[in-house]
CSV table of C-alpha atoms in Angstrom, one decimal:
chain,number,residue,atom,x,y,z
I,145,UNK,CA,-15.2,10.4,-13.2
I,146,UNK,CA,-13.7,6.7,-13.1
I,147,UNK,CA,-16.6,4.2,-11.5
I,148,UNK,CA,-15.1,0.5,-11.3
I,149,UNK,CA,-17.9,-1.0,-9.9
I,150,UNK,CA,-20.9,-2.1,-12.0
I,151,UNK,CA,-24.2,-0.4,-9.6
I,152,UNK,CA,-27.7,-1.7,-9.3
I,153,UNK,CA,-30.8,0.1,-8.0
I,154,UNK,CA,-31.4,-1.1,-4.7
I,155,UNK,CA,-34.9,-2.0,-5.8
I,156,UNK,CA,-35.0,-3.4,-9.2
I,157,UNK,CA,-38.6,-3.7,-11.2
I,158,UNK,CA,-39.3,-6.7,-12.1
I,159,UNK,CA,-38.0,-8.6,-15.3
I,160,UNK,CA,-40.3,-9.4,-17.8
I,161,UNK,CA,-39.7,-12.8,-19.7
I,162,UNK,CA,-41.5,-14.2,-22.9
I,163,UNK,CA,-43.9,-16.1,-20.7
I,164,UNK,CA,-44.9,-13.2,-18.8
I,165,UNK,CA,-44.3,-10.9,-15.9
I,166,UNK,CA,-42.0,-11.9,-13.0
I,167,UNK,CA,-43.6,-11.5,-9.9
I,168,UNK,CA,-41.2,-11.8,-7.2
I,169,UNK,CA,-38.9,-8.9,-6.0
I,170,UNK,CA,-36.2,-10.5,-8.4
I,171,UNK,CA,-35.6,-10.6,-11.8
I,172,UNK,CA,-37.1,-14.0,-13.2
I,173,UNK,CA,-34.1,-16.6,-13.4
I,174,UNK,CA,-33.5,-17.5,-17.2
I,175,UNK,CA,-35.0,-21.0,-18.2
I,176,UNK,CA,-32.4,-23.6,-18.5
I,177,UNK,CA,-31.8,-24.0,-22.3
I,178,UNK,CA,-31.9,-27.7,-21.7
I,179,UNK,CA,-35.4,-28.0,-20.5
I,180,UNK,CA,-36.8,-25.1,-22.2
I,181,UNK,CA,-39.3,-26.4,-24.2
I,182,UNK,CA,-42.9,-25.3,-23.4
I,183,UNK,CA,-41.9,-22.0,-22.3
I,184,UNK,CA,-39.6,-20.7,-24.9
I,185,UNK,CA,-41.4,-18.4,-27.5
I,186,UNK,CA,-42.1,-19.7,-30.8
I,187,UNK,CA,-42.1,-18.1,-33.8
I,188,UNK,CA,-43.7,-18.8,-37.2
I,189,UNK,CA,-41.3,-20.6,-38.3
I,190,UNK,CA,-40.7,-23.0,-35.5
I,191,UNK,CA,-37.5,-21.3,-33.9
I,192,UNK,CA,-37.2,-20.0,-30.6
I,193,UNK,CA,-35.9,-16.0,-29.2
I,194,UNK,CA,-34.5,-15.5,-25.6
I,195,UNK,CA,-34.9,-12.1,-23.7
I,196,UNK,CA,-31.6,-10.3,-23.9
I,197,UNK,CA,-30.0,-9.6,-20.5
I,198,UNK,CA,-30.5,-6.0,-19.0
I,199,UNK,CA,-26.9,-4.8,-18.0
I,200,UNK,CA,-28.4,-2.5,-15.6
I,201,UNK,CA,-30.3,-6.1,-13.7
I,202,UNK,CA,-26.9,-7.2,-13.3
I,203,UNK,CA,-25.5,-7.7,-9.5
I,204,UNK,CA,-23.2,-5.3,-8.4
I,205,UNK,CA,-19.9,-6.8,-8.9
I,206,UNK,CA,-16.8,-5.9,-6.8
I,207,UNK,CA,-13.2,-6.0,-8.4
I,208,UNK,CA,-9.9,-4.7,-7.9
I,209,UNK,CA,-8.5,-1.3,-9.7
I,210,UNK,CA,-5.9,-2.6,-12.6
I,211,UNK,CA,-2.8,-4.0,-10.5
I,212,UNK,CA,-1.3,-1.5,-13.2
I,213,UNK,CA,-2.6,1.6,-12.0
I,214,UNK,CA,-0.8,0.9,-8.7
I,215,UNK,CA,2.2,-0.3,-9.9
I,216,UNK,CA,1.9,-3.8,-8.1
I,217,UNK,CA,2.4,-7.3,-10.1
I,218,UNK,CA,0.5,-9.4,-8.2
I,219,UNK,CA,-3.6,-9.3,-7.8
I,220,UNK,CA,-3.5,-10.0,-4.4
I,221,UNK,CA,-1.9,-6.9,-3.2
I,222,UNK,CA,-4.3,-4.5,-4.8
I,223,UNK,CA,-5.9,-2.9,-2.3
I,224,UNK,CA,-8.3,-0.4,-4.0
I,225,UNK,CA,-12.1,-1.7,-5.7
I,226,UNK,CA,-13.4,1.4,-7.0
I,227,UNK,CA,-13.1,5.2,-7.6
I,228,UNK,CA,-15.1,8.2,-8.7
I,229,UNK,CA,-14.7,12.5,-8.4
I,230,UNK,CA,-16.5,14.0,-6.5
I,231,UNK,CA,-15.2,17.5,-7.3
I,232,UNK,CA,-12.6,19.4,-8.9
I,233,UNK,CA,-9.9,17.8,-6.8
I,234,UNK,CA,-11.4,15.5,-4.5
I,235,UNK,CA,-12.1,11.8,-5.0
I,236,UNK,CA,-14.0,9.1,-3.1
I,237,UNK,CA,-12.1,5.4,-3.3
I,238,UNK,CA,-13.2,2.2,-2.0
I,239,UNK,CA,-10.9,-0.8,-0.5
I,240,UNK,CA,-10.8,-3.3,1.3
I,241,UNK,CA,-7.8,-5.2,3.3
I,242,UNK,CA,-8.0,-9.1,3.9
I,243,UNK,CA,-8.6,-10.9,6.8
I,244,UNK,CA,-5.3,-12.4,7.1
I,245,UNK,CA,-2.7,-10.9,5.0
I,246,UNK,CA,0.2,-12.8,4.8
I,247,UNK,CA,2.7,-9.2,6.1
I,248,UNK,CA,0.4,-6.2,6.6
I,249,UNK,CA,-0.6,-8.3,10.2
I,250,UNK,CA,0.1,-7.9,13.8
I,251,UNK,CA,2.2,-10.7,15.7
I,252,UNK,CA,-0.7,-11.7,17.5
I,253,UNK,CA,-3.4,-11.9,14.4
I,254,UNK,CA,-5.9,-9.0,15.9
I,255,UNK,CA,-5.1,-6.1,14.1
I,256,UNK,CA,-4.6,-4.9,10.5
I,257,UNK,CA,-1.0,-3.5,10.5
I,258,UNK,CA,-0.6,-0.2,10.5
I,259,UNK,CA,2.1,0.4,7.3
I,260,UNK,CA,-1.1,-1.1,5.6
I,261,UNK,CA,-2.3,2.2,5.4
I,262,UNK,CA,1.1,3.6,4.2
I,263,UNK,CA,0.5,0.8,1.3
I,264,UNK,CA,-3.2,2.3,0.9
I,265,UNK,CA,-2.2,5.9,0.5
I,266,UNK,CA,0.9,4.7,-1.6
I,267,UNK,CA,-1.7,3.1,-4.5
I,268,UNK,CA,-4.2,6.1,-3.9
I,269,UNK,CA,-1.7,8.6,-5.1
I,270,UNK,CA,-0.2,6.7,-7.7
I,271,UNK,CA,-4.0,5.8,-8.9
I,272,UNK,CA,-5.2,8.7,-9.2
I,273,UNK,CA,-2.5,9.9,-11.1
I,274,UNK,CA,-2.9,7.7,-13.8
I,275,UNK,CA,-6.5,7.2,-13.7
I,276,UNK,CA,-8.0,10.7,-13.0
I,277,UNK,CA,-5.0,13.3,-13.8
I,278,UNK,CA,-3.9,11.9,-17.1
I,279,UNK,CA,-0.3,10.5,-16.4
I,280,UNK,CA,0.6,8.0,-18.6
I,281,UNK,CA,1.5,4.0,-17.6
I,282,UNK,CA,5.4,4.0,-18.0
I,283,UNK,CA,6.1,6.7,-16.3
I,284,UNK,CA,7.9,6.4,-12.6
I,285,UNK,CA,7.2,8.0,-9.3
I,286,UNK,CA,9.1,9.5,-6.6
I,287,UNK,CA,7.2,9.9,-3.0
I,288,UNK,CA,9.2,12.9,-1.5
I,289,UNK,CA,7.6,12.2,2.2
I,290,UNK,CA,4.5,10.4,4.0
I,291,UNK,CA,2.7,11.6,7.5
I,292,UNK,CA,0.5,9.5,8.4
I,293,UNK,CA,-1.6,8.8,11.3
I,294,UNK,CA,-3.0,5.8,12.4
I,295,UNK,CA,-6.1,4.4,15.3
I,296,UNK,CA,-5.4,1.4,16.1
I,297,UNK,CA,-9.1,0.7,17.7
I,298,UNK,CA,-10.1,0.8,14.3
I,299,UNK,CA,-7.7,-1.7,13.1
I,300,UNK,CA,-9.0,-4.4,14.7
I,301,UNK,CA,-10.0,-7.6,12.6
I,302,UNK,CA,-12.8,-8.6,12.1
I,303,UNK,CA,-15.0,-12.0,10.6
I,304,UNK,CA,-14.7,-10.6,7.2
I,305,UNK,CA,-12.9,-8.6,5.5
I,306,UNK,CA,-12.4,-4.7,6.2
I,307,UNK,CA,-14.1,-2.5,3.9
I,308,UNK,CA,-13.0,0.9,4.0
I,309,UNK,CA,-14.1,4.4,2.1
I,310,UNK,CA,-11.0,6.6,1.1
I,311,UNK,CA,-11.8,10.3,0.7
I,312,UNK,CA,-8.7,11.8,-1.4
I,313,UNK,CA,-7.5,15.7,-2.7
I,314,UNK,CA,-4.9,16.4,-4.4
I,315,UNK,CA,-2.7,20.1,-4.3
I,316,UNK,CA,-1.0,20.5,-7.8
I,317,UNK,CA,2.5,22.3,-6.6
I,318,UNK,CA,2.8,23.5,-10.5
I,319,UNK,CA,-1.1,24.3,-11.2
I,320,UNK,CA,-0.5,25.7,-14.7
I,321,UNK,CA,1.3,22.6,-16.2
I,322,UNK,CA,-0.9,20.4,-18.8
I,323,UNK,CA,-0.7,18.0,-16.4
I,324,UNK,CA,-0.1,17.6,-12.4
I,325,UNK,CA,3.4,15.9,-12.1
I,326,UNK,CA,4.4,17.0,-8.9
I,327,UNK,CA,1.7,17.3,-6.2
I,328,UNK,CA,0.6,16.6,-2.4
I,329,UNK,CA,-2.0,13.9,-2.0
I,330,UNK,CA,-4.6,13.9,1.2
I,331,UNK,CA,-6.2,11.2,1.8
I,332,UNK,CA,-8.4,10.2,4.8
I,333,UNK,CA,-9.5,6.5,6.0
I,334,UNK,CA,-12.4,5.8,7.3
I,335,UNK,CA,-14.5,2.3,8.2
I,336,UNK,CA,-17.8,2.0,8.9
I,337,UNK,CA,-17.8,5.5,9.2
I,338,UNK,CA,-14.7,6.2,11.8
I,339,UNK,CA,-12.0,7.3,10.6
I,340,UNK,CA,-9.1,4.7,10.5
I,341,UNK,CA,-5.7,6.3,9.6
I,342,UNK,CA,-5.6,10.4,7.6
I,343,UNK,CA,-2.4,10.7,5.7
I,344,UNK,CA,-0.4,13.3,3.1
I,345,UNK,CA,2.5,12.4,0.5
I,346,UNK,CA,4.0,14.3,-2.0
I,347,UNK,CA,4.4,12.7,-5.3
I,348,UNK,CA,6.4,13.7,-8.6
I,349,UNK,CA,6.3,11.8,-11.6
I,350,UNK,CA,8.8,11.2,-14.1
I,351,UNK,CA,8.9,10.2,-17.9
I,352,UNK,CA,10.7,7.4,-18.6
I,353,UNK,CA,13.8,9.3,-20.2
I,354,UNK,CA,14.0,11.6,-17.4
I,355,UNK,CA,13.7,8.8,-14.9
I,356,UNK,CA,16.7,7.1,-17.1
I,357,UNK,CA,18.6,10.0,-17.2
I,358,UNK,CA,18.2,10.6,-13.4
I,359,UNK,CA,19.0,7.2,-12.6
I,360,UNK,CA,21.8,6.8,-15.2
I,361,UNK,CA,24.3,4.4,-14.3
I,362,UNK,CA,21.8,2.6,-12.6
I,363,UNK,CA,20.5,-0.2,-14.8
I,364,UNK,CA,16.4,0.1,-14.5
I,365,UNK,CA,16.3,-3.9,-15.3
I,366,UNK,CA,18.8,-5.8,-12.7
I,367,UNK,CA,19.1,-9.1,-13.3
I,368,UNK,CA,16.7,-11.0,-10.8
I,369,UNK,CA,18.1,-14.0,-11.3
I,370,UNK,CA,21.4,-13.0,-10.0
I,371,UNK,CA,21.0,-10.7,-7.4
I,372,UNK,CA,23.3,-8.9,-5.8
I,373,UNK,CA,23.5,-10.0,-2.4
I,374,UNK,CA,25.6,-7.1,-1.0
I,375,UNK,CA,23.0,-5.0,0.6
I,376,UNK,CA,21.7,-8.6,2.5
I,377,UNK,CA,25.0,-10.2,3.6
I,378,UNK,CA,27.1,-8.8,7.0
I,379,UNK,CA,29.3,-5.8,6.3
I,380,UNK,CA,32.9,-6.5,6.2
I,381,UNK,CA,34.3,-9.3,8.0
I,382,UNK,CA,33.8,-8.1,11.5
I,383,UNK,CA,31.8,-10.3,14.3
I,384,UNK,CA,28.4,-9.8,14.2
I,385,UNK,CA,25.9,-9.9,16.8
I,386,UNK,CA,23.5,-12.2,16.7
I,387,UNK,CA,20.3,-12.0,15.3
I,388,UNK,CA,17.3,-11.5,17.8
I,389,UNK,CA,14.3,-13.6,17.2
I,390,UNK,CA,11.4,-11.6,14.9
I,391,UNK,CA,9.5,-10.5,18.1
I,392,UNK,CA,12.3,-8.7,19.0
I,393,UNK,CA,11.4,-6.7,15.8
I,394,UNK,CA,7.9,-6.7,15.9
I,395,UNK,CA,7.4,-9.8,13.2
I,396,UNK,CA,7.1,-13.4,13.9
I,397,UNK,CA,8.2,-14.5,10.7
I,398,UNK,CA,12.7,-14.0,10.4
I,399,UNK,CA,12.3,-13.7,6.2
I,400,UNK,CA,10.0,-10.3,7.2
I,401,UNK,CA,13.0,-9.1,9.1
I,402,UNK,CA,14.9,-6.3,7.1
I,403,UNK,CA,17.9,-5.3,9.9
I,404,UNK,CA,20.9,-7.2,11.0
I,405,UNK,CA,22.5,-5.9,14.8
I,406,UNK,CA,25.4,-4.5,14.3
I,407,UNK,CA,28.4,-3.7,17.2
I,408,UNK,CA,27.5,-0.4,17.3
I,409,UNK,CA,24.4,0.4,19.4
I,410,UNK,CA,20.8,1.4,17.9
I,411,UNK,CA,22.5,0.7,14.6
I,412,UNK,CA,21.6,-1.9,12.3
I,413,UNK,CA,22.3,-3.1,8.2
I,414,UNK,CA,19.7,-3.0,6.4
I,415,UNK,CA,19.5,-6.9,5.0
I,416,UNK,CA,15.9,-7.2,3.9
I,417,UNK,CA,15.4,-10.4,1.6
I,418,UNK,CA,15.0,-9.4,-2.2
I,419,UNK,CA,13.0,-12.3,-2.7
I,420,UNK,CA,10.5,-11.5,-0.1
I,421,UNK,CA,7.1,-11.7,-2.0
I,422,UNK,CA,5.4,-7.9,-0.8
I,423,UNK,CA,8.4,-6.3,-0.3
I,424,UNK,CA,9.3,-6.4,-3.6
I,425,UNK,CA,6.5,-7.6,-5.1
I,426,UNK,CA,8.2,-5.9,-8.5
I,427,UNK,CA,11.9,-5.7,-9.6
I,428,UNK,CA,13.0,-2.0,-9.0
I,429,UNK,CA,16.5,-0.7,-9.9
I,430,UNK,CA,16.5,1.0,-6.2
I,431,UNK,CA,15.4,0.1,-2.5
I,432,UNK,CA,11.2,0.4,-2.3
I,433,UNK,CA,10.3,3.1,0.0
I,434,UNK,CA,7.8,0.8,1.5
I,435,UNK,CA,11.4,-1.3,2.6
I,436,UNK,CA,12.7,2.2,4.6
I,437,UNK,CA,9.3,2.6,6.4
I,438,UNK,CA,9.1,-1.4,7.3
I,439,UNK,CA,12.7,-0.6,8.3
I,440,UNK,CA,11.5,2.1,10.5
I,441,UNK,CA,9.1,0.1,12.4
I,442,UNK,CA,11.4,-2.7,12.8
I,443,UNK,CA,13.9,-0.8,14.1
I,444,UNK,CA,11.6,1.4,16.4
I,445,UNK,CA,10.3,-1.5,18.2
I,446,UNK,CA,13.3,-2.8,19.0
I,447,UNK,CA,14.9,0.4,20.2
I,448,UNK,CA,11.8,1.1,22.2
I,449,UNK,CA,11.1,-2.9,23.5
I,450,UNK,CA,14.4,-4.1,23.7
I,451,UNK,CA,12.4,-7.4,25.1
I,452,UNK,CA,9.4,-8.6,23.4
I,453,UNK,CA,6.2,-7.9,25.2
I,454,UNK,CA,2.7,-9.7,24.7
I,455,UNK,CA,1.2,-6.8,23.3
I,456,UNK,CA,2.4,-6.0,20.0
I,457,UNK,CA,3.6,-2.2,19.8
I,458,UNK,CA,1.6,-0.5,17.0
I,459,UNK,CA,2.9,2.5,15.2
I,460,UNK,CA,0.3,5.5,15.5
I,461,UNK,CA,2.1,8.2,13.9
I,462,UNK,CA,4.5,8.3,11.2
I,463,UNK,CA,6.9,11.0,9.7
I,464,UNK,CA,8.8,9.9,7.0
I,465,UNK,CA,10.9,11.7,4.1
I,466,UNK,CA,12.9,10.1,1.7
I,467,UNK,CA,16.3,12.5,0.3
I,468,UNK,CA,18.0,10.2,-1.9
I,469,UNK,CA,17.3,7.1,-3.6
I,470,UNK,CA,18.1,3.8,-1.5
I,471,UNK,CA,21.0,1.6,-3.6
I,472,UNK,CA,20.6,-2.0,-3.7
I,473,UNK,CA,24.4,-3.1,-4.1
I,474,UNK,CA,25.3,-0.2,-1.3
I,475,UNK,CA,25.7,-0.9,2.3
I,476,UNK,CA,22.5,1.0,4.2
I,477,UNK,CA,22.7,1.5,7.9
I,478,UNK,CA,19.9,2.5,10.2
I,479,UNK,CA,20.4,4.7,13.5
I,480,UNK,CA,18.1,5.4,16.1
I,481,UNK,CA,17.2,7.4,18.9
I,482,UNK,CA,14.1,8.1,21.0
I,483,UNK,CA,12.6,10.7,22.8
I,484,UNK,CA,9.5,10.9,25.1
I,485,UNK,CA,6.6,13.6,24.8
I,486,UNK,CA,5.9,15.5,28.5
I,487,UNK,CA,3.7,13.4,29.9
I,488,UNK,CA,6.9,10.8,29.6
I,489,UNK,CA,4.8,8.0,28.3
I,490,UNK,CA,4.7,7.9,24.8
I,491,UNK,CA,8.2,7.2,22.9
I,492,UNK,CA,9.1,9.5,19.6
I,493,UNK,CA,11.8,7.1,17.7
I,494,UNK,CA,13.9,8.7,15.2
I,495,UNK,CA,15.5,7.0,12.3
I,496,UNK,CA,18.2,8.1,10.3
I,497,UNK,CA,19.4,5.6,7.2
I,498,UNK,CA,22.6,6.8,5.6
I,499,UNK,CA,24.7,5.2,2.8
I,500,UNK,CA,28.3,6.3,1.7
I,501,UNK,CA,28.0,8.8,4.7
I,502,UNK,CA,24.9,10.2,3.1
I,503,UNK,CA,21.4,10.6,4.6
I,504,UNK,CA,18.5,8.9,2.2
I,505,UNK,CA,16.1,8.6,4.7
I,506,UNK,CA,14.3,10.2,7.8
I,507,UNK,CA,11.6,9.1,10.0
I,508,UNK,CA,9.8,10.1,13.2
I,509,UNK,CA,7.9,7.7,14.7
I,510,UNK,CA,5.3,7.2,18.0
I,511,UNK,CA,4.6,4.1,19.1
I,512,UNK,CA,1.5,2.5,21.1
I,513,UNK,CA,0.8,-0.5,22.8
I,514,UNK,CA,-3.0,-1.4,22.8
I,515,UNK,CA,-4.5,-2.6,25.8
């Protein structure tokens, strides 16, 4: 069991100091050393003891899991507090998602964005496998596919920010190995008691030699400094629509936008900037998934709101599997098409990205627009 958060009793006794008993319903604050003169305790020989601090008196104290154990560099996109099992395979997880993220936000400011989730069930799985199921820092992951489900009403923002309880399990697909390198994680969100998004991904983990070897010729350290700007400039030399303004896609921001139009229709190049701060918050040696789902959304809303509407659409279901690892220095283009359920009102968007003529990515995604 992995607790990160120090716990107090809600109802502490009373600290005793070496003047006496507290009487309050706190602990006794500690003298200040620089007045402390008539009520420190003197010994025989004329020098003075303090009463050691009980660890167990201490507030509770709220902190983020080790950006490590997520694989994130930066504090600030560490979405997880705390963790600990409540059985064989299940887990209970705390979080909590800031009032005004800088991406993970809807156009108009109301709502937590929904690929926040995806972000949240991305660090759960990859948390728990280092931190309960014993895989080692180093090694690489692979998420094979992601459904998740999303309710907006429970997105909403709030005056502070949103504390949520995760309830995780996780399915071993080899049960028998020493330890669980390929398996399905569940995890359900839930604020305030109501549940917030439920989602399943499938994660296998890789040593670092098997991750070199699969990647091999790939380099696993690109030069950041000299990026390759071939997956963000225009394919060939051929006129190029342009660019819609971010609403068109859902953002309001144009470095968040990850397509550029293209002549054909429904199809865009995928051009996301490899500089952008949460979308690659770390250098990888291949396109994030998080990147192909963003991609999804962008290019969902525009196939389904062609003009941009008041109402932000919000993504309430999500269908995602990822076949081949995304190159950075290849051309990746992003098709679309949409179909409606029977009652002809909610849109089903599916995205297919393909590089070199090859499918690396799938998605089915429902849309909503929140009254």
């Amino acid at each position: 069991m992995t607790l990160l958060t120090v716990h107090q009793d809600n109802h502490p006794t009373p600290a005793t100091t070496a003047t006496g008993t507290a009487t309050g319903p706190h602990p006794a604050a500690e003298p200040d050393p620089t007045t402390q003169t008539s009520t420190e305790t003197k010994t025989g020989t004329g020098t003075s003891t303090k009463t050691p601090v009980d660890p167990t008196r201490m507030p509770r104290l709220t902190t983020t899991v080790p950006r490590e154990y997520v694989h994130r560099s930066t504090l600030a996109e560490v979405f997880l507090t705390g963790c600990e099992q409540t059985g064989n395979t299940h887990y209970t997880l705390t979080a909590q998602w800031p009032r005004a993220h800088t991406f993970f936000t809807t156009p108009d400011g109301t709502h937590h964005h929904p690929l926040q989730a995806a972000e949240t069930i991305r660090q759960t799985g990859i948390y728990l496998a280092h931190a309960e199921l014993g895989i080692p820092l180093g090694h690489h992951f692979l998420m094979r596919n992601l459904h998740l489900t999303t309710h907006p009403q429970h997105l909403t923002i709030g005056p502070t920010p949103t504390d949520l309880t995760l309830t995780a399990t996780y399915t071993p697909h080899h049960p028998h190995t020493k330890r669980p390198t390929d398996f399905t994680m569940h995890i359900t969100i839930t604020r305030n008691g109501h549940p917030t998004a439920t989602g399943t991904g499938r994660f296998t983990c890789l040593t670092p030699t098997t991750y070199q070897r699969l990647r091999h010729p790939h380099t696993t350290t690109p030069d950041t400094t000299t990026a390759d700007t071939t997956s963000t400039s225009h394919a060939g030399t051929q006129h190029q629509p342009p660019n819609p303004p971010p609403t068109h896609y859902g953002r309001t921001l144009p470095h968040d936008i990850v397509l550029t139009p293209t002549p054909n229709p429904h199809t865009w190049q995928l051009t996301p900037n490899p500089h952008h701060p949460i979308l690659f918050d770390h250098t990888t040696d291949h396109i994030p998934g998080m990147v192909l789902l963003e991609a999804a959304h962008q290019a969902a809303t525009a196939h389904t709101h062609p003009t941009p509407t008041t109402h932000p659409t919000h993504p309430t279901t999500l269908h995602a599997t990822f076949h081949h690892y995304t190159e950075h220095h290849t051309p990746t283009y992003i098709t679309t098409h949409t179909n409606t359920n029977t009652n002809n009102q909610t849109p089903t968007t599916h995205i297919t990205a393909h590089q070199n003529n090859t499918t690396v990515f799938t998605a089915q995604l429902t849309t909503h627009t929140p009254t």
